[in-house]
Amino acid sequence: MKTPERGGTGRGERALRAAFARAFGGRAPAGIARAPGRINLIGEHTDYNGLPVLPFALPRAIRIAFAPRGDAAIVLRHGREGHPPREFTASPAIEPDPPGSWANYVKAAVEHFARLLLETPGASVRGFDAAVDGDIPQAGGLSSSSALVVAAALTFREVNALSMAPLEFAARCAAAERYVGTQGGGMDQAASILGAPGCALRIDFFPLAAAPVPFPEGYAVLACHSLVRAAKTEAARAEFNRRVGECRAAAALLGRAFDRPELPRLGDFAREFGTEACLRALGEAVPPDSKILARARHVFEEAERVVAATRALAAGDMPALGRLMSEAHASARDLYEISAPALEELVRIFLEGGALGARLTGAGFGGFAIALGEEDALTRLMAVIDERFYRPRAPAGPIEELRFIARPAEGARVVPA
Ligand code: NG1
């Protein structure tokens, strides 16, 4: 069975155009900005440490049908329940909604790019009317939030004729998203913007760089929601930011140990001194019951796995990639402590069912787990998951929202409406 690599066109966009017309007095949108979510094959919690990741863009996306306005108002309508209409004025300083409001991701993008636009003397900001929809499951670690930031940023750029290179755009979207209070490293926005059909992306940070790595035909990833919400606006945000803080503390200790206080990230030390010397120095600097050593070990070893995984993928050695993914999962669970019982159960069923590798994907604390395999094998595995995982739990809503098979799809872009 073949899985489409170009999602999002067709029915979804027709429905969105109709939603735009209903919301805005029968008018047609000028365009549709489409930004995909992502799956991370391997490299978890490495990005903000300045170490690489290996994600790919999904065929699922956030879409914004938009039309420019004559003033600076941003008028938002969302097609999904629990997303009330919002309006605000585009400016370089926008008051955030209370935490948890979907509009904050749009505000994040608009504030950042309005500030950039207004650096040009004489420039003025144009707002837009927008109908928003999407098919990326939320709070699942598939970057629906970053996809919304990217789609909003694309819309703002299009309406204000603000051009820039894709790498700069990705770095700016990552900076923009800090508006909502998470301290992520930039993987999600880069994967959404730079994604290429049929390719995973090896992404490096500080400075941002990305290289496509072909993902062999016939293979795919099965993604399954653990039914545990991993919303970054809720408790998971505190846990996420605590991990970022532990890594900064580890980097500060290494700065003292190596007399290099100017180096800000674990990645700087890994490149300069190597994993073993760093772990030895840290081991001498922290008390035995501190979590910092385990966190740093995960980060250093995960980065080494990303390098090995990139090599395996480029060589088409999918069993080797799968083994590295499973090792990454064990490290995420035991050293970084970001797994959850439902994720463990999914990973166990994946591996018993013959997946080449399996792991949680994204920040963790719930959300999605993924299995690597041949497409036909994954189709059979999906039936097993339905039977053993979802049936006893009887989740509400369509099952297609909870689990799907995907191959790498195209990155964000604006299509004419
Ligand atoms: P998700 O899975 O979307 O919450 C977060 C960060 C990433 C990265 C991963 C962990 C944001 C927007 N995203 O992703 O940058 O750090 O966790 O690898 O903060």
PDB file of N, CA and C in Angstrom, residues 209-262:
ATOM      1  N   ALA A 209      21.370  24.814   9.951  1.00  0.00           N
ATOM      2  CA  ALA A 209      21.724  24.262   8.640  1.00  0.00           C
ATOM      3  C   ALA A 209      20.910  22.988   8.463  1.00  0.00           C
ATOM      4  N   ALA A 210      20.541  22.662   7.223  1.00  0.00           N
ATOM      5  CA  ALA A 210      19.734  21.464   7.001  1.00  0.00           C
ATOM      6  C   ALA A 210      20.169  20.774   5.723  1.00  0.00           C
ATOM      7  N   ALA A 211      20.224  19.441   5.766  1.00  0.00           N
ATOM      8  CA  ALA A 211      20.578  18.662   4.582  1.00  0.00           C
ATOM      9  C   ALA A 211      19.567  17.536   4.426  1.00  0.00           C
ATOM     10  N   PRO A 212      18.972  17.384   3.206  1.00  0.00           N
ATOM     11  CA  PRO A 212      18.021  16.287   2.998  1.00  0.00           C
ATOM     12  C   PRO A 212      18.729  14.935   2.962  1.00  0.00           C
ATOM     13  N   VAL A 213      18.103  13.922   3.557  1.00  0.00           N
ATOM     14  CA  VAL A 213      18.628  12.550   3.523  1.00  0.00           C
ATOM     15  C   VAL A 213      17.503  11.670   2.967  1.00  0.00           C
ATOM     16  N   PRO A 214      17.689  11.086   1.762  1.00  0.00           N
ATOM     17  CA  PRO A 214      16.596  10.306   1.156  1.00  0.00           C
ATOM     18  C   PRO A 214      16.120   9.180   2.067  1.00  0.00           C
ATOM     19  N   PHE A 215      14.809   9.037   2.138  1.00  0.00           N
ATOM     20  CA  PHE A 215      14.168   8.002   2.962  1.00  0.00           C
ATOM     21  C   PHE A 215      13.707   6.930   1.982  1.00  0.00           C
ATOM     22  N   PRO A 216      14.268   5.701   2.063  1.00  0.00           N
ATOM     23  CA  PRO A 216      14.052   4.718   0.995  1.00  0.00           C
ATOM     24  C   PRO A 216      12.579   4.415   0.722  1.00  0.00           C
ATOM     25  N   GLU A 217      12.267   4.223  -0.545  1.00  0.00           N
ATOM     26  CA  GLU A 217      10.928   3.788  -0.975  1.00  0.00           C
ATOM     27  C   GLU A 217      10.538   2.509  -0.243  1.00  0.00           C
ATOM     28  N   GLY A 218       9.259   2.368   0.023  1.00  0.00           N
ATOM     29  CA  GLY A 218       8.784   1.110   0.616  1.00  0.00           C
ATOM     30  C   GLY A 218       8.798   1.126   2.133  1.00  0.00           C
ATOM     31  N   TYR A 219       9.495   2.095   2.710  1.00  0.00           N
ATOM     32  CA  TYR A 219       9.534   2.222   4.181  1.00  0.00           C
ATOM     33  C   TYR A 219       8.708   3.416   4.621  1.00  0.00           C
ATOM     34  N   ALA A 220       8.261   3.374   5.853  1.00  0.00           N
ATOM     35  CA  ALA A 220       7.466   4.480   6.393  1.00  0.00           C
ATOM     36  C   ALA A 220       7.530   4.428   7.913  1.00  0.00           C
ATOM     37  N   VAL A 221       6.752   5.289   8.519  1.00  0.00           N
ATOM     38  CA  VAL A 221       6.652   5.340   9.973  1.00  0.00           C
ATOM     39  C   VAL A 221       5.182   5.229  10.347  1.00  0.00           C
ATOM     40  N   LEU A 222       4.898   4.402  11.344  1.00  0.00           N
ATOM     41  CA  LEU A 222       3.549   4.350  11.926  1.00  0.00           C
ATOM     42  C   LEU A 222       3.576   5.227  13.175  1.00  0.00           C
ATOM     43  N   ALA A 223       2.664   6.202  13.224  1.00  0.00           N
ATOM     44  CA  ALA A 223       2.610   7.121  14.367  1.00  0.00           C
ATOM     45  C   ALA A 223       1.316   6.877  15.127  1.00  0.00           C
ATOM     46  N   CYS A 224       1.418   6.681  16.439  1.00  0.00           N
ATOM     47  CA  CYS A 224       0.233   6.381  17.246  1.00  0.00           C
ATOM     48  C   CYS A 224       0.206   7.251  18.493  1.00  0.00           C
ATOM     49  N   HIS A 225      -0.941   7.862  18.725  1.00  0.00           N
ATOM     50  CA  HIS A 225      -1.095   8.700  19.914  1.00  0.00           C
ATOM     51  C   HIS A 225      -1.253   7.821  21.150  1.00  0.00           C
ATOM     52  N   SER A 226      -0.553   8.199  22.215  1.00  0.00           N
ATOM     53  CA  SER A 226      -0.621   7.416  23.456  1.00  0.00           C
ATOM     54  C   SER A 226      -1.891   7.735  24.252  1.00  0.00           C
ATOM     55  N   LEU A 227      -2.676   8.689  23.753  1.00  0.00           N
ATOM     56  CA  LEU A 227      -3.892   9.168  24.428  1.00  0.00           C
ATOM     57  C   LEU A 227      -3.578   9.954  25.697  1.00  0.00           C
ATOM     58  N   VAL A 228      -2.280  10.229  25.905  1.00  0.00           N
ATOM     59  CA  VAL A 228      -1.891  11.108  27.010  1.00  0.00           C
ATOM     60  C   VAL A 228      -1.527  12.446  26.384  1.00  0.00           C
ATOM     61  N   ARG A 229      -2.229  13.500  26.789  1.00  0.00           N
ATOM     62  CA  ARG A 229      -1.948  14.822  26.227  1.00  0.00           C
ATOM     63  C   ARG A 229      -0.572  15.296  26.654  1.00  0.00           C
ATOM     64  N   ALA A 230       0.152  15.871  25.715  1.00  0.00           N
ATOM     65  CA  ALA A 230       1.458  16.444  26.037  1.00  0.00           C
ATOM     66  C   ALA A 230       1.441  17.916  25.653  1.00  0.00           C
ATOM     67  N   ALA A 231       0.531  18.664  26.251  1.00  0.00           N
ATOM     68  CA  ALA A 231       0.364  20.066  25.861  1.00  0.00           C
ATOM     69  C   ALA A 231       1.456  20.915  26.478  1.00  0.00           C
ATOM     70  N   LYS A 232       2.149  21.666  25.626  1.00  0.00           N
ATOM     71  CA  LYS A 232       3.262  22.470  26.138  1.00  0.00           C
ATOM     72  C   LYS A 232       2.779  23.694  26.902  1.00  0.00           C
ATOM     73  N   THR A 233       1.475  23.936  26.877  1.00  0.00           N
ATOM     74  CA  THR A 233       0.982  25.059  27.664  1.00  0.00           C
ATOM     75  C   THR A 233       0.579  24.606  29.061  1.00  0.00           C
ATOM     76  N   GLU A 234       0.661  23.315  29.322  1.00  0.00           N
ATOM     77  CA  GLU A 234       0.206  22.801  30.609  1.00  0.00           C
ATOM     78  C   GLU A 234       1.412  22.284  31.410  1.00  0.00           C
ATOM     79  N   ALA A 235       1.187  21.216  32.194  1.00  0.00           N
ATOM     80  CA  ALA A 235       2.259  20.741  33.081  1.00  0.00           C
ATOM     81  C   ALA A 235       3.520  20.365  32.301  1.00  0.00           C
ATOM     82  N   ALA A 236       3.326  19.856  31.069  1.00  0.00           N
ATOM     83  CA  ALA A 236       4.486  19.425  30.292  1.00  0.00           C
ATOM     84  C   ALA A 236       5.434  20.583  29.999  1.00  0.00           C
ATOM     85  N   ARG A 237       4.895  21.823  29.981  1.00  0.00           N
ATOM     86  CA  ARG A 237       5.789  22.947  29.709  1.00  0.00           C
ATOM     87  C   ARG A 237       6.805  23.124  30.829  1.00  0.00           C
ATOM     88  N   ALA A 238       6.327  22.992  32.066  1.00  0.00           N
ATOM     89  CA  ALA A 238       7.238  23.136  33.200  1.00  0.00           C
ATOM     90  C   ALA A 238       8.301  22.037  33.150  1.00  0.00           C
ATOM     91  N   GLU A 239       7.868  20.816  32.823  1.00  0.00           N
ATOM     92  CA  GLU A 239       8.826  19.703  32.737  1.00  0.00           C
ATOM     93  C   GLU A 239       9.824  19.955  31.611  1.00  0.00           C
ATOM     94  N   PHE A 240       9.291  20.422  30.464  1.00  0.00           N
ATOM     95  CA  PHE A 240      10.165  20.697  29.314  1.00  0.00           C
ATOM     96  C   PHE A 240      11.207  21.751  29.701  1.00  0.00           C
ATOM     97  N   ASN A 241      10.728  22.861  30.249  1.00  0.00           N
ATOM     98  CA  ASN A 241      11.651  23.945  30.582  1.00  0.00           C
ATOM     99  C   ASN A 241      12.633  23.531  31.687  1.00  0.00           C
ATOM    100  N   ARG A 242      12.198  22.612  32.573  1.00  0.00           N
ATOM    101  CA  ARG A 242      13.131  22.124  33.597  1.00  0.00           C
ATOM    102  C   ARG A 242      14.291  21.370  32.947  1.00  0.00           C
ATOM    103  N   ARG A 243      13.972  20.560  31.904  1.00  0.00           N
ATOM    104  CA  ARG A 243      15.055  19.849  31.205  1.00  0.00           C
ATOM    105  C   ARG A 243      16.008  20.839  30.542  1.00  0.00           C
ATOM    106  N   VAL A 244      15.459  21.892  29.953  1.00  0.00           N
ATOM    107  CA  VAL A 244      16.323  22.920  29.337  1.00  0.00           C
ATOM    108  C   VAL A 244      17.234  23.511  30.416  1.00  0.00           C
ATOM    109  N   GLY A 245      16.668  23.792  31.583  1.00  0.00           N
ATOM    110  CA  GLY A 245      17.445  24.366  32.688  1.00  0.00           C
ATOM    111  C   GLY A 245      18.531  23.416  33.171  1.00  0.00           C
ATOM    112  N   GLU A 246      18.212  22.117  33.248  1.00  0.00           N
ATOM    113  CA  GLU A 246      19.223  21.142  33.696  1.00  0.00           C
ATOM    114  C   GLU A 246      20.396  21.100  32.718  1.00  0.00           C
ATOM    115  N   CYS A 247      20.080  21.211  31.423  1.00  0.00           N
ATOM    116  CA  CYS A 247      21.151  21.201  30.416  1.00  0.00           C
ATOM    117  C   CYS A 247      22.005  22.462  30.512  1.00  0.00           C
ATOM    118  N   ARG A 248      21.358  23.599  30.786  1.00  0.00           N
ATOM    119  CA  ARG A 248      22.134  24.851  30.950  1.00  0.00           C
ATOM    120  C   ARG A 248      23.040  24.738  32.168  1.00  0.00           C
ATOM    121  N   ALA A 249      22.503  24.123  33.240  1.00  0.00           N
ATOM    122  CA  ALA A 249      23.316  23.960  34.454  1.00  0.00           C
ATOM    123  C   ALA A 249      24.512  23.071  34.152  1.00  0.00           C
ATOM    124  N   ALA A 250      24.286  22.005  33.367  1.00  0.00           N
ATOM    125  CA  ALA A 250      25.389  21.105  33.010  1.00  0.00           C
ATOM    126  C   ALA A 250      26.440  21.867  32.204  1.00  0.00           C
ATOM    127  N   ALA A 251      25.983  22.708  31.268  1.00  0.00           N
ATOM    128  CA  ALA A 251      26.929  23.473  30.448  1.00  0.00           C
ATOM    129  C   ALA A 251      27.721  24.454  31.322  1.00  0.00           C
ATOM    130  N   ALA A 252      27.046  25.056  32.311  1.00  0.00           N
ATOM    131  CA  ALA A 252      27.743  26.008  33.190  1.00  0.00           C
ATOM    132  C   ALA A 252      28.819  25.280  34.012  1.00  0.00           C
ATOM    133  N   LEU A 253      28.492  24.069  34.488  1.00  0.00           N
ATOM    134  CA  LEU A 253      29.478  23.290  35.254  1.00  0.00           C
ATOM    135  C   LEU A 253      30.678  22.925  34.384  1.00  0.00           C
ATOM    136  N   LEU A 254      30.397  22.564  33.130  1.00  0.00           N
ATOM    137  CA  LEU A 254      31.501  22.217  32.228  1.00  0.00           C
ATOM    138  C   LEU A 254      32.339  23.461  31.920  1.00  0.00           C
ATOM    139  N   GLY A 255      31.685  24.608  31.828  1.00  0.00           N
ATOM    140  CA  GLY A 255      32.401  25.857  31.588  1.00  0.00           C
ATOM    141  C   GLY A 255      33.428  26.108  32.681  1.00  0.00           C
ATOM    142  N   ARG A 256      33.014  25.799  33.919  1.00  0.00           N
ATOM    143  CA  ARG A 256      33.929  25.970  35.044  1.00  0.00           C
ATOM    144  C   ARG A 256      35.033  24.905  35.010  1.00  0.00           C
ATOM    145  N   ALA A 257      34.614  23.641  34.748  1.00  0.00           N
ATOM    146  CA  ALA A 257      35.588  22.545  34.777  1.00  0.00           C
ATOM    147  C   ALA A 257      36.671  22.721  33.711  1.00  0.00           C
ATOM    148  N   PHE A 258      36.274  23.202  32.537  1.00  0.00           N
ATOM    149  CA  PHE A 258      37.246  23.345  31.444  1.00  0.00           C
ATOM    150  C   PHE A 258      37.756  24.783  31.313  1.00  0.00           C
ATOM    151  N   ASP A 259      37.354  25.616  32.264  1.00  0.00           N
ATOM    152  CA  ASP A 259      37.733  27.026  32.218  1.00  0.00           C
ATOM    153  C   ASP A 259      37.327  27.680  30.889  1.00  0.00           C
ATOM    154  N   ARG A 260      36.101  27.365  30.446  1.00  0.00           N
ATOM    155  CA  ARG A 260      35.568  27.953  29.205  1.00  0.00           C
ATOM    156  C   ARG A 260      34.156  28.487  29.475  1.00  0.00           C
ATOM    157  N   PRO A 261      34.044  29.464  30.387  1.00  0.00           N
ATOM    158  CA  PRO A 261      32.714  29.928  30.785  1.00  0.00           C
ATOM    159  C   PRO A 261      31.938  30.588  29.648  1.00  0.00           C
ATOM    160  N   GLU A 262      32.630  30.924  28.549  1.00  0.00           N
ATOM    161  CA  GLU A 262      31.933  31.614  27.452  1.00  0.00           C
ATOM    162  C   GLU A 262      31.145  30.637  26.578  1.00  0.00           C
TER     163      GLU A 262
END
